[in-house]
Short mmCIF file of C-alpha atoms and ligand atoms in Angstrom, two decimals:
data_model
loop_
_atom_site.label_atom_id
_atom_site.label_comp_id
_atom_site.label_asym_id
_atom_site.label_seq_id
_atom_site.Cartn_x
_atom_site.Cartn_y
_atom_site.Cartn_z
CA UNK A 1 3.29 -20.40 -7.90
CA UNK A 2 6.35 -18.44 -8.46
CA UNK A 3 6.97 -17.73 -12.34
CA UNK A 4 8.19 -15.79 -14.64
CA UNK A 5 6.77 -12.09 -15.70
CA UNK A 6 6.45 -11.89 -19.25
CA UNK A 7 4.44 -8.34 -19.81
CA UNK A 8 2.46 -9.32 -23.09
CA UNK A 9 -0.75 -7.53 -22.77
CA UNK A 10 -3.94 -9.65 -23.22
CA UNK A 11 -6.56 -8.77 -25.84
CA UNK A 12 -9.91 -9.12 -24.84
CA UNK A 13 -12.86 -7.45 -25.90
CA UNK A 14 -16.21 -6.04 -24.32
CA UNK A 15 -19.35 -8.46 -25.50
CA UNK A 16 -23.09 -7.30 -25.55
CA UNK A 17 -24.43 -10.64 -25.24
CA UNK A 18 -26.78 -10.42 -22.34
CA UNK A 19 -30.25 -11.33 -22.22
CA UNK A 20 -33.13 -9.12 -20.86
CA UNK A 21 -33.21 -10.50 -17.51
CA UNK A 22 -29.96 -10.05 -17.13
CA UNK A 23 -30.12 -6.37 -18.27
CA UNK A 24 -32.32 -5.68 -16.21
CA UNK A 25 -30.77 -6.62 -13.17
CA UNK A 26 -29.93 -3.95 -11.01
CA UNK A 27 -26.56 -3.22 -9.06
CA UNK A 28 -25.33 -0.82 -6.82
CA UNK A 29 -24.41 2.52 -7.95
CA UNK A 30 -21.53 2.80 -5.16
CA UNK A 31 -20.09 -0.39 -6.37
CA UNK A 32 -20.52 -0.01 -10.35
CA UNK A 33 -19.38 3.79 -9.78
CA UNK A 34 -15.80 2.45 -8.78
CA UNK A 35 -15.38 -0.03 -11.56
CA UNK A 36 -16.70 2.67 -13.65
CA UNK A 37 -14.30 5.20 -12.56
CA UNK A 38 -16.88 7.82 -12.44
CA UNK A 39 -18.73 10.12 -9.65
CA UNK A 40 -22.25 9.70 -9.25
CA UNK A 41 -22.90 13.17 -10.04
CA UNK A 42 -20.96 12.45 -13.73
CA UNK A 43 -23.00 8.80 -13.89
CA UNK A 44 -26.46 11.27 -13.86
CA UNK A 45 -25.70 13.76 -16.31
CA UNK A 46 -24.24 10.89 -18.71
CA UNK A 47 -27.34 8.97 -17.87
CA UNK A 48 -29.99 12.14 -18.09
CA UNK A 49 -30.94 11.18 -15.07
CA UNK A 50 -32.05 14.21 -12.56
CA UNK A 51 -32.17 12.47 -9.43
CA UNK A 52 -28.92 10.98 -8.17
CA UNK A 53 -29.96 6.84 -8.74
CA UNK A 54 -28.96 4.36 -5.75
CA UNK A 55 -28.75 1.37 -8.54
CA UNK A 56 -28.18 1.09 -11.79
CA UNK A 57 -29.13 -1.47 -14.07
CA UNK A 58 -27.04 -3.54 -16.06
CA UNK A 59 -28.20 -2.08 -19.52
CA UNK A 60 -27.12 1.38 -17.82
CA UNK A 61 -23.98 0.15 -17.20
CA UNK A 62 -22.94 -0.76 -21.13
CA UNK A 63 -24.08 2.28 -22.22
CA UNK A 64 -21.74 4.28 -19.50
CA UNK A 65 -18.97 1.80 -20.98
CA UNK A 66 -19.52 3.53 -23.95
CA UNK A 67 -18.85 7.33 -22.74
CA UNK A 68 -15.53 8.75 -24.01
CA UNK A 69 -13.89 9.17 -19.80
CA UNK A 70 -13.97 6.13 -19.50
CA UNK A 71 -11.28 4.04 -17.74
CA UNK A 72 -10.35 1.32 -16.06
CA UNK A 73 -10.45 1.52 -12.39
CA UNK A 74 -9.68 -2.08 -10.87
CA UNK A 75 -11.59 -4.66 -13.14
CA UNK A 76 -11.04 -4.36 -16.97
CA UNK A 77 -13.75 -3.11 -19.25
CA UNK A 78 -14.47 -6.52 -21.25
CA UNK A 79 -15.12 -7.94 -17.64
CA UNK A 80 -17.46 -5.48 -15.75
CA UNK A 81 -20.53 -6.87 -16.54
CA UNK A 82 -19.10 -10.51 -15.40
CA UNK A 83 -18.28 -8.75 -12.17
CA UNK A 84 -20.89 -6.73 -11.45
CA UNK A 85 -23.42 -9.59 -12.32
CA UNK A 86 -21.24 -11.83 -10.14
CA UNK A 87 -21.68 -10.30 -6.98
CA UNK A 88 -19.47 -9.76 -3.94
CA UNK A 89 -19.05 -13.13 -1.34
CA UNK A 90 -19.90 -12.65 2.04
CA UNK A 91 -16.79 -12.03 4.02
CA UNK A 92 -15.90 -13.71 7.03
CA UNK A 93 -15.55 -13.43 10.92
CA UNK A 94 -14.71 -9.55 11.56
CA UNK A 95 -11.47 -8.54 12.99
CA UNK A 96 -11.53 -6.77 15.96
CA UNK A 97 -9.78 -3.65 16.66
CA UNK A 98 -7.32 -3.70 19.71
CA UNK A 99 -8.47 -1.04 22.72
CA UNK A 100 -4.81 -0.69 23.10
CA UNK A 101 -1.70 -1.42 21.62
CA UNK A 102 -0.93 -3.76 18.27
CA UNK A 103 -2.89 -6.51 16.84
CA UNK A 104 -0.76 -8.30 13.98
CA UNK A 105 -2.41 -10.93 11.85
CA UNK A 106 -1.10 -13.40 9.45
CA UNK A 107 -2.79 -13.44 5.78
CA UNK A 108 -3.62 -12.42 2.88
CA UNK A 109 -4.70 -8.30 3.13
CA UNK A 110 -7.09 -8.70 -0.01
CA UNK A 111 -8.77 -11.05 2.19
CA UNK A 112 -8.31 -9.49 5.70
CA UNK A 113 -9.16 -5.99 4.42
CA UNK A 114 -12.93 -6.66 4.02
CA UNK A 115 -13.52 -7.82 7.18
CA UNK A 116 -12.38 -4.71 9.07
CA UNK A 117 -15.39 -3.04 11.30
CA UNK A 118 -16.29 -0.13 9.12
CA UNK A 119 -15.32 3.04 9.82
CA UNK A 120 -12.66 2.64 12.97
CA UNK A 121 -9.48 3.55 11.19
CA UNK A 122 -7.94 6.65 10.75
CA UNK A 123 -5.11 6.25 9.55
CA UNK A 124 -3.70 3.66 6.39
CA UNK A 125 0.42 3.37 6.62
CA UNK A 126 1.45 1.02 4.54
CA UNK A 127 4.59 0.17 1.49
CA UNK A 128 3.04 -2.28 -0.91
CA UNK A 129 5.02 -4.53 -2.67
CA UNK A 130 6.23 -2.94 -6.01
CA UNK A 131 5.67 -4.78 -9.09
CA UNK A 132 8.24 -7.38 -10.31
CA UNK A 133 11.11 -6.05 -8.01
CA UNK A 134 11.19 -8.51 -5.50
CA UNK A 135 10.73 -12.00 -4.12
CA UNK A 136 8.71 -12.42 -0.62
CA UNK A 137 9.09 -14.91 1.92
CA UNK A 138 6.18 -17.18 1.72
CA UNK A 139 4.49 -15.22 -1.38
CA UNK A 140 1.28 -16.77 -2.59
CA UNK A 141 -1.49 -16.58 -5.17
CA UNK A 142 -4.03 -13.99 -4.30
CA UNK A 143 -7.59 -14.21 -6.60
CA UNK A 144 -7.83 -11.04 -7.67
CA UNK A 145 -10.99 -9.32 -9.03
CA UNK A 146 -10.00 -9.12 -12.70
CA UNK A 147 -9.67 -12.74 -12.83
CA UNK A 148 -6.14 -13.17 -12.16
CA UNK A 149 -4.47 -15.45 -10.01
CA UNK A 150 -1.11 -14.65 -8.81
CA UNK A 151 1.18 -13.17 -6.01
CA UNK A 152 0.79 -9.08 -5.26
CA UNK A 153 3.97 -7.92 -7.08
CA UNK A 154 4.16 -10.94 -9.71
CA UNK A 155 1.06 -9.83 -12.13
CA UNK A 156 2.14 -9.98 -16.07
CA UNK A 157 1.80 -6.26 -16.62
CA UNK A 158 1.95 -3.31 -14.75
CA UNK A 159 -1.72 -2.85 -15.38
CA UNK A 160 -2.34 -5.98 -13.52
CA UNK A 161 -0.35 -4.49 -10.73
CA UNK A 162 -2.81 -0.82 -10.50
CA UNK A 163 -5.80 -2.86 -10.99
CA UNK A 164 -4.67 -5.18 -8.25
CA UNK A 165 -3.59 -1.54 -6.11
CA UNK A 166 -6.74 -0.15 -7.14
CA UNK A 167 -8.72 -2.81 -6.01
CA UNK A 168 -7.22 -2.56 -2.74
CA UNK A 169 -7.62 0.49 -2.12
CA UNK A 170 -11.74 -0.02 -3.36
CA UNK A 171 -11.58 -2.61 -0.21
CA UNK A 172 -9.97 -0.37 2.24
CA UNK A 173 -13.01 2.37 1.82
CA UNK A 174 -15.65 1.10 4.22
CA UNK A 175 -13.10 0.50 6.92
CA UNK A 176 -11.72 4.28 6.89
CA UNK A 177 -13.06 7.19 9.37
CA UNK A 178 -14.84 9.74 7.66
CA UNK A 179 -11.86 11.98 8.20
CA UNK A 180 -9.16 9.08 7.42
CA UNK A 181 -5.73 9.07 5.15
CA UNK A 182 -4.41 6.77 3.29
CA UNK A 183 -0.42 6.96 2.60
CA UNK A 184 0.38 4.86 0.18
CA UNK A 185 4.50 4.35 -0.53
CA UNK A 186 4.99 2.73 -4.05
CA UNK A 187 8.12 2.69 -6.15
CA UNK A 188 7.39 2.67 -10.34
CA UNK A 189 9.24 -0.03 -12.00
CA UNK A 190 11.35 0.22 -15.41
CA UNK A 191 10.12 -2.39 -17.95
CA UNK A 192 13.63 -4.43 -18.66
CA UNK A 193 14.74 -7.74 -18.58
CA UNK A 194 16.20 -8.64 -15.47
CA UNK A 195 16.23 -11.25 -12.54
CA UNK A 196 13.67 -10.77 -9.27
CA UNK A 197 15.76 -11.42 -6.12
CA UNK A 198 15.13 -10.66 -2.65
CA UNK A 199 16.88 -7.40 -1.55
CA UNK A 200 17.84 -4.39 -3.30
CA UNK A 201 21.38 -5.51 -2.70
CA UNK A 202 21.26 -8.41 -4.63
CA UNK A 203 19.90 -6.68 -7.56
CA UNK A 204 22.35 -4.15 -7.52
CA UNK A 205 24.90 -6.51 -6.92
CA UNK A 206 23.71 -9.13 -9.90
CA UNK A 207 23.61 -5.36 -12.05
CA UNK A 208 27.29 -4.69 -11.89
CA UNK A 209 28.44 -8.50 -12.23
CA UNK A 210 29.10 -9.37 -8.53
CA UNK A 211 26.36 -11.80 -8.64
CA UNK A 212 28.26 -14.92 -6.79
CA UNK A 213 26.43 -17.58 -8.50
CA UNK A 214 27.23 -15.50 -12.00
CA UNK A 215 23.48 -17.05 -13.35
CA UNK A 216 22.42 -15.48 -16.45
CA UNK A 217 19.20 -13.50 -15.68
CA UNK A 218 16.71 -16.26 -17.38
CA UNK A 219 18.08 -18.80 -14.40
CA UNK A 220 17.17 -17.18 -11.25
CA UNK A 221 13.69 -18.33 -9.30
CA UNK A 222 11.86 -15.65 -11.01
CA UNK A 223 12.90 -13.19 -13.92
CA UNK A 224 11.12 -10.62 -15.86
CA UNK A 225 11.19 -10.21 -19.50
CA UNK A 226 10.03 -6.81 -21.30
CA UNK A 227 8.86 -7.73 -24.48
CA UNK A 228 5.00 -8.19 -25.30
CA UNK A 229 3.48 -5.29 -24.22
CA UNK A 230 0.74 -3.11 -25.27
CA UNK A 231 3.11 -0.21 -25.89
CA UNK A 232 6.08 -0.07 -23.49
CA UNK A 233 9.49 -0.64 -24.95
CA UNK A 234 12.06 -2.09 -23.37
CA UNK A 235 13.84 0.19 -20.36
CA UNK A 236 10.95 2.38 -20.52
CA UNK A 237 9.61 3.80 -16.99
CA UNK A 238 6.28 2.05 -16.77
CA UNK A 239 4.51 4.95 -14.43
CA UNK A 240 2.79 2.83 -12.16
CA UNK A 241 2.71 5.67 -9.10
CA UNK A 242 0.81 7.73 -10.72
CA UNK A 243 -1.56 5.58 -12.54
CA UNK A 244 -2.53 4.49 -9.07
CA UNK A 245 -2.97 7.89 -7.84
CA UNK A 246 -5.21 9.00 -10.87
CA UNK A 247 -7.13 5.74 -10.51
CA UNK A 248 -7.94 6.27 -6.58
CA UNK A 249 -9.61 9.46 -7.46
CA UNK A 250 -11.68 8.07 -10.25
CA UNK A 251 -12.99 5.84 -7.15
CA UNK A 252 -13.63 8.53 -4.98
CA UNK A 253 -10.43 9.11 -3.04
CA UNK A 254 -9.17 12.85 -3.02
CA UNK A 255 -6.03 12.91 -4.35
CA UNK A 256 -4.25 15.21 -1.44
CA UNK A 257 -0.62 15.02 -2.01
CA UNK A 258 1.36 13.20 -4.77
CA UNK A 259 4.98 13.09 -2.20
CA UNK A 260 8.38 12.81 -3.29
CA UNK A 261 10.19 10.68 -1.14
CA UNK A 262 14.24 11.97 -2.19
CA UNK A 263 15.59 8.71 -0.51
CA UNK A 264 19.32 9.65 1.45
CA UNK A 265 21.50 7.53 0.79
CA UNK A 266 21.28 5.42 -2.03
CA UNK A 267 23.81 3.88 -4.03
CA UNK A 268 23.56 5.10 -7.80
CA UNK A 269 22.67 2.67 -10.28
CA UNK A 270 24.64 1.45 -13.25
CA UNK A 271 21.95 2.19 -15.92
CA UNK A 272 23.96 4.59 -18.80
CA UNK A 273 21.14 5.66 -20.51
CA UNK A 274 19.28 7.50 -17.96
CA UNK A 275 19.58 9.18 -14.97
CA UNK A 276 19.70 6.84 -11.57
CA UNK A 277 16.50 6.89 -9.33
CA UNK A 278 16.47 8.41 -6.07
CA UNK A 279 12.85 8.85 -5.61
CA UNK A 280 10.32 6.86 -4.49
CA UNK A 281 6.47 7.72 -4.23
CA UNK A 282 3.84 8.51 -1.14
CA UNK A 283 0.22 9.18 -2.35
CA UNK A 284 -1.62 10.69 0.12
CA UNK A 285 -5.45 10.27 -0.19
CA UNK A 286 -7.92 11.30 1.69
CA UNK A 287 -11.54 9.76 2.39
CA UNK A 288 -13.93 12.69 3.04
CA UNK A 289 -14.16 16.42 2.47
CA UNK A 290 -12.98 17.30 5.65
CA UNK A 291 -9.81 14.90 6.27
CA UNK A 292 -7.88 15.27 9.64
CA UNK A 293 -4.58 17.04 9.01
CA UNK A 294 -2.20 18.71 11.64
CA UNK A 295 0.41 20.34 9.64
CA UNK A 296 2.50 21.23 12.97
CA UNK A 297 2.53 17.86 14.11
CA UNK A 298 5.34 17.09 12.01
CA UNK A 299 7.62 20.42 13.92
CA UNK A 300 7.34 18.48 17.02
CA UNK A 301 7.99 15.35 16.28
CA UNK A 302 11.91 14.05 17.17
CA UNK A 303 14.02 13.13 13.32
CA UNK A 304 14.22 9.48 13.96
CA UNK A 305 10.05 9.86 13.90
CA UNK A 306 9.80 12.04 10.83
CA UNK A 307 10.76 15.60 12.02
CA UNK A 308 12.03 17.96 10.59
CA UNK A 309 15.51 17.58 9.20
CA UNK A 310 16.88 20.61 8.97
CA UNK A 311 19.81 19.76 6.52
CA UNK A 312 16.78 19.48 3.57
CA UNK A 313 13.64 20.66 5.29
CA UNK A 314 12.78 24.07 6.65
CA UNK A 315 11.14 23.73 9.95
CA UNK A 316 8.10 26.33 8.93
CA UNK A 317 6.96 24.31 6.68
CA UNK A 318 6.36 20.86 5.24
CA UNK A 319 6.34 20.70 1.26
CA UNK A 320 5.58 17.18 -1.12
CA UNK A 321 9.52 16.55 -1.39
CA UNK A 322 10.94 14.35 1.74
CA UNK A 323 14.43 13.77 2.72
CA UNK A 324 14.37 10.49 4.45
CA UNK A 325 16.81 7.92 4.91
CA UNK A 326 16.29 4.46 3.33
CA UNK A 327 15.92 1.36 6.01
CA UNK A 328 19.34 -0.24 7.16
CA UNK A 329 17.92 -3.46 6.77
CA UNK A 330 19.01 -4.74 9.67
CA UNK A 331 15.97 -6.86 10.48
CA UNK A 332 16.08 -9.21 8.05
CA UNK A 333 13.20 -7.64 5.61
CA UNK A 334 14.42 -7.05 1.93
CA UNK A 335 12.19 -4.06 1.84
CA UNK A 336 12.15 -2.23 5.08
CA UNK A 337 11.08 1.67 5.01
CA UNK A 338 12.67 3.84 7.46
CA UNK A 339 10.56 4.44 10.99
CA UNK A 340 10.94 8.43 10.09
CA UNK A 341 8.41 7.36 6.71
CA UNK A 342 4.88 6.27 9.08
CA UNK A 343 6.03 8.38 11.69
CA UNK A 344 5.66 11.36 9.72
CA UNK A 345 2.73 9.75 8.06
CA UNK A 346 0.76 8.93 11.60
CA UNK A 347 1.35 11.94 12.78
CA UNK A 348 -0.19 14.63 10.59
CA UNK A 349 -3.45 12.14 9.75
CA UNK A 350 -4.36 11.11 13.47
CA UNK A 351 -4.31 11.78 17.10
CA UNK A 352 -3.40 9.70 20.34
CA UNK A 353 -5.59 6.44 20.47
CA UNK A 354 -6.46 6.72 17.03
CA UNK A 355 -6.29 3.48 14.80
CA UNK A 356 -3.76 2.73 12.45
CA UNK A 357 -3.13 0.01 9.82
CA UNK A 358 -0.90 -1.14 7.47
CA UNK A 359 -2.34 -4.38 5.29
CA UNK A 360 1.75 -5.42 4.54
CA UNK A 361 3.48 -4.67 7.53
CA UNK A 362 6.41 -6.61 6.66
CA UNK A 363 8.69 -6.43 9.70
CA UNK A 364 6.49 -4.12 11.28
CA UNK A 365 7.61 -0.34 11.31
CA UNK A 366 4.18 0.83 10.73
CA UNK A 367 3.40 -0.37 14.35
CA UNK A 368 6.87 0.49 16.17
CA UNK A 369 5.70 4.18 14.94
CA UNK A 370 2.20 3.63 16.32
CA UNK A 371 3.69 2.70 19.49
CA UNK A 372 6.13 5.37 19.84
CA UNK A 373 2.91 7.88 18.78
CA UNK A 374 0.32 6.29 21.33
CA UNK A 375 -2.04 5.05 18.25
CA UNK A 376 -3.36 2.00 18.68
CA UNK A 377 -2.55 -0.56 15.30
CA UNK A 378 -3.44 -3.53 13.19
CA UNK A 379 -0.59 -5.04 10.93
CA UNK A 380 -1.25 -8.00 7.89
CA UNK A 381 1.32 -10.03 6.25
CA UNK A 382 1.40 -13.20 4.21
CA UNK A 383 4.20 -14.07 5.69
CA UNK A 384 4.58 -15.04 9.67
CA UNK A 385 8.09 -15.03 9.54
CA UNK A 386 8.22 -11.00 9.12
CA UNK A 387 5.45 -11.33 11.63
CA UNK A 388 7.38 -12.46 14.05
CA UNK A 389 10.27 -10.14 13.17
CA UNK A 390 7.38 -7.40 13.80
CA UNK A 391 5.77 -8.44 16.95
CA UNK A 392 9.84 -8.98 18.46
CA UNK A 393 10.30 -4.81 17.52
CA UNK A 394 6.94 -4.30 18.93
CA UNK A 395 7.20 -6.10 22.03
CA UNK A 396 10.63 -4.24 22.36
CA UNK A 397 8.94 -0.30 21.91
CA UNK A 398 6.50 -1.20 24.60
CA UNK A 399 8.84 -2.76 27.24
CA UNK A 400 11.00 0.28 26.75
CA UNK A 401 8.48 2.90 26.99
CA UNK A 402 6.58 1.20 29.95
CA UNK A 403 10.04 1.14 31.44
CA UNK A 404 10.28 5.03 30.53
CA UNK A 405 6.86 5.48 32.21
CA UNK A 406 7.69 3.94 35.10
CA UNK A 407 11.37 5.63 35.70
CA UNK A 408 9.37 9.26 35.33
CA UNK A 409 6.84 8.34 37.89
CA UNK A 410 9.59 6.74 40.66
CA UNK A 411 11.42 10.23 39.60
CA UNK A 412 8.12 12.27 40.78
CA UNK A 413 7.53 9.86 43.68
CA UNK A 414 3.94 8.69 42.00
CA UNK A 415 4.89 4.53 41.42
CA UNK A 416 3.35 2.66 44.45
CA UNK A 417 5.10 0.14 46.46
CA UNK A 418 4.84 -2.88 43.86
CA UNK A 419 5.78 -0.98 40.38
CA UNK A 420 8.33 0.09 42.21
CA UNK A 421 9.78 -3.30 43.01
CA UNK A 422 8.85 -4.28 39.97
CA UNK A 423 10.97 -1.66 38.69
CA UNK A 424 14.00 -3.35 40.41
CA UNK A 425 13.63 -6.51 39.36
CA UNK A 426 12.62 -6.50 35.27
CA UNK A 427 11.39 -9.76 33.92
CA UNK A 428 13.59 -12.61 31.72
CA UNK A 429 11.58 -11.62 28.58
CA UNK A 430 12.39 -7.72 29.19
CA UNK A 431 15.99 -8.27 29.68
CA UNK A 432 16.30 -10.20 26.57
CA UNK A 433 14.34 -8.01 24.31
CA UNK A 434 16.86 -5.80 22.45
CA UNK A 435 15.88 -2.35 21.23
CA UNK A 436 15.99 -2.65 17.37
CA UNK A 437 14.62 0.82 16.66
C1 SAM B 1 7.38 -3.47 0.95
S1 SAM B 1 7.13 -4.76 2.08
C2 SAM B 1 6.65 -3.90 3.55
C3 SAM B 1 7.80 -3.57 4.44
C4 SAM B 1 7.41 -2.82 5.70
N1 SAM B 1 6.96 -1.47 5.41
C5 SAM B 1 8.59 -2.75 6.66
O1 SAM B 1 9.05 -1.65 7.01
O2 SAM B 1 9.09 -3.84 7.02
C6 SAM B 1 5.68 -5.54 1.56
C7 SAM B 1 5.19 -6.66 2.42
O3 SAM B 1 3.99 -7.17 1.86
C8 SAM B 1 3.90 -8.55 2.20
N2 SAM B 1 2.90 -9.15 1.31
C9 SAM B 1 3.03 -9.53 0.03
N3 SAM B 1 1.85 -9.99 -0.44
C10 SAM B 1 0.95 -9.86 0.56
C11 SAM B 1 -0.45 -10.12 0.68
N4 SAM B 1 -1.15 -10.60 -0.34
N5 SAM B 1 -1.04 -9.85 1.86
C12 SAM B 1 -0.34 -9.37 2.92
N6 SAM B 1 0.98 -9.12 2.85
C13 SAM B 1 1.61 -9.34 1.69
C14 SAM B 1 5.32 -9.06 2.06
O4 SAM B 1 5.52 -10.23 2.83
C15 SAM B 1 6.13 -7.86 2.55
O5 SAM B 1 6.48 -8.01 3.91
#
């Protein structure tokens, strides 16, 4: 499952051999709108059409191939017409919001996305994996809706990568409020040659020749080679952020904020040729005309949560460049974000009790910010072992603030007689559950 990235761009052309019944079949105009990459007001006038059509046929759909905007969204042009003739699968057994607190599940979010209820979350946290950077505990093949077959993160080309981000994104849709935000964190990814380890550390490390095993970069687990592609050289930045972003508002998304996360702290690279990177990504998109936004928010929340830091920020008012820390790493995830990232995130896009989710919740900071917010929160991962790192943090928040809870009302005499013995005498499992956050 786990091999090598070699970015050697496919060739593949569109074909026109369909036959009339197949030509005539009709699809969805929400569905062949996002592959197409166009609005359904552009899809009219391109089409002559003056009513606004709720399908489209399949003959329709070649000739809007055809028109000079258009670009790939997630499925490439020589396969829409497989794809749209294919159908989608019915999904499976829905997943249930929680009426309170976190619900983590362990899978595969291309999968778990689609069977969200529709409509019941407000807010979308989430860091993706980046492409080629890292290796995941218990990363597996995902079937993807371009036809490939590989891990999130290990696609041959960065195209592969948006499409596969794209596509995403295409699933998360239905499951939004009207009013709902995504945030989507992404780092862009320079097209070398180079190893794929498992923390930033070891890649920096491996960079400047303290790699303790002193492999050449061919003899890791995974490595990625540059050469092969359509027309990135080697070194070159490939982009990827803001392909995404453009993408996402060919499918409908409004592009609200393309964010500047200035990351504190990071150690400078070794590359000579360029400047180091400091930056990372946070496209903010937003579902319907009138998204939910609280500007303020943000003044009142406390640093650790996202607030204002004062060294970089000024308190009146929040602008698309972000001085955040990165993640200590302490918990054992290669690719932590810093709680300050959702918390700032959660709290300008929703309100108390709203629903949050992030599909790769890794170790789970997404939900310790839910928690500390009072939004309620569902979590993915592929792998259980960051699950289990999450639900420990999670389990953790809410021992600590029910403990909080309790201590203010035994302070204004409101605890009855048995929260306040058991206020004297806290469980096993809340003695042993350390505070990681
Ligand atoms: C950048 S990390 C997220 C880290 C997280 N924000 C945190 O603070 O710990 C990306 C996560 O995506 C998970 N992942 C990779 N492929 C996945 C998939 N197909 N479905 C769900 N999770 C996946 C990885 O296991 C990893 O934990």
């Amino acid at each position: 499952m786990i091999r090598d990235i070699k970015p050697k761009s496919p060739i593949s052309r569109l074909t026109r051999d369909y036959d009339a019944d197949q030509l005539d079949r009709k699809v969805d105009v929400e569905l062949a709108a996002a592959v197409l990459g166009m609005s359904r007001a552009f899809i009219s006038r391109a089409l002559k059409t003056r009513a606004r059509p709720s399908v489209l046929t399949i003959e329709q759909v070649l000739d809007l191939l055809d028109v000079d905007n258009f670009q790939e969204t997630f499925v490439p042009r020589s396969k829409v017409m497989d794809f749209l003739l294919r159908g989608s699968a019915s999904s499976r057994e829905a997943i249930t919001a929680p009426c309170d607190g976190v619900h983590l599940q362990v899978g595969d979010a291309r999968d778990l996305i689609p069977r969200l209820s529709p409509g019941e979350v407000r807010c979308v946290m989430t860091s993706s994996p980046y492409w080629g950077m890292r290796l995941y505990e218990n990363q597996r093949d995902v079937h993807w809706a371009d036809g490939e077959k590989c891990p999130y993160g290990f696609e041959q080309t960065p195209e592969g990568f948006i499409r596969h981000t794209v596509e995403l994104l295409h699933l998360l849709k239905p499951a939004l409020t009207g009013d709902g935000s995504v945030w989507w964190n992404v780092m862009d990814t320079f097209n070398t040659r180079t190893p794929i380890r498992g923390s930033a550390r070891e890649r920096l490390d491996a960079m400047v020749g303290r790699d303790a095993a002193k492999k050449g970069w061919t003899e890791h687990a995974a490595c990625r080679h540059s050469a092969g592609h359509m027309y990135l050289a080697d070194g070159e930045q490939s982009a990827i952020p803001m392909r995404i972003a453009e993408r996402a508002s060919r499918l409908g998304y409004r592009l609200r904020s393309f964010i500047t996360w200035r990351k504190n702290g990071v150690t400078p690279e070794p590359a000579r040729s360029r400047v180091s990177r400091q930056a990372e990504y946070v496209i903010h998109l937003t579902h319907g005309e009138n998204a939910y936004f609280d500007k303020t928010a943000w003044q009142e929340l406390p640093q650790q949560l996202g607030g204002p830091d004062e060294r970089f920020e000024s308190r009146e008012r929040i602008t698309d460049v972000w001085s955040l820390p990165s993640a200590g790493g302490q918990n054992g995830h290669g690719a932590e974000f810093p709680l300050a990232l959702p918390g700032r995130c959660i709290a300008l896009s929703s309100t108390v009790g709203d629903l949050v989710l992030d599909p790769f919740v890794g170790s789970g900071t997404t939900a310790l910010a839910a928690v500390e917010l009072g939004r309620r929160c569902i979590g993915f991962d592929i792998s259980d072992e960051y699950l289990a790192v999450a639900k420990g943090r999670v389990t953790a928040a809410e021992e600590r603030l029910a403990r909080d809870l309790l201590d203010a009302n035994v302070a204004s005499g409101k605890a009855g007689p048995a929260q306040r013995r058991r206020r004297s005498r806290p469980s096993n499992e809340q003695l042993e559950a350390a505070p990681t956050a």
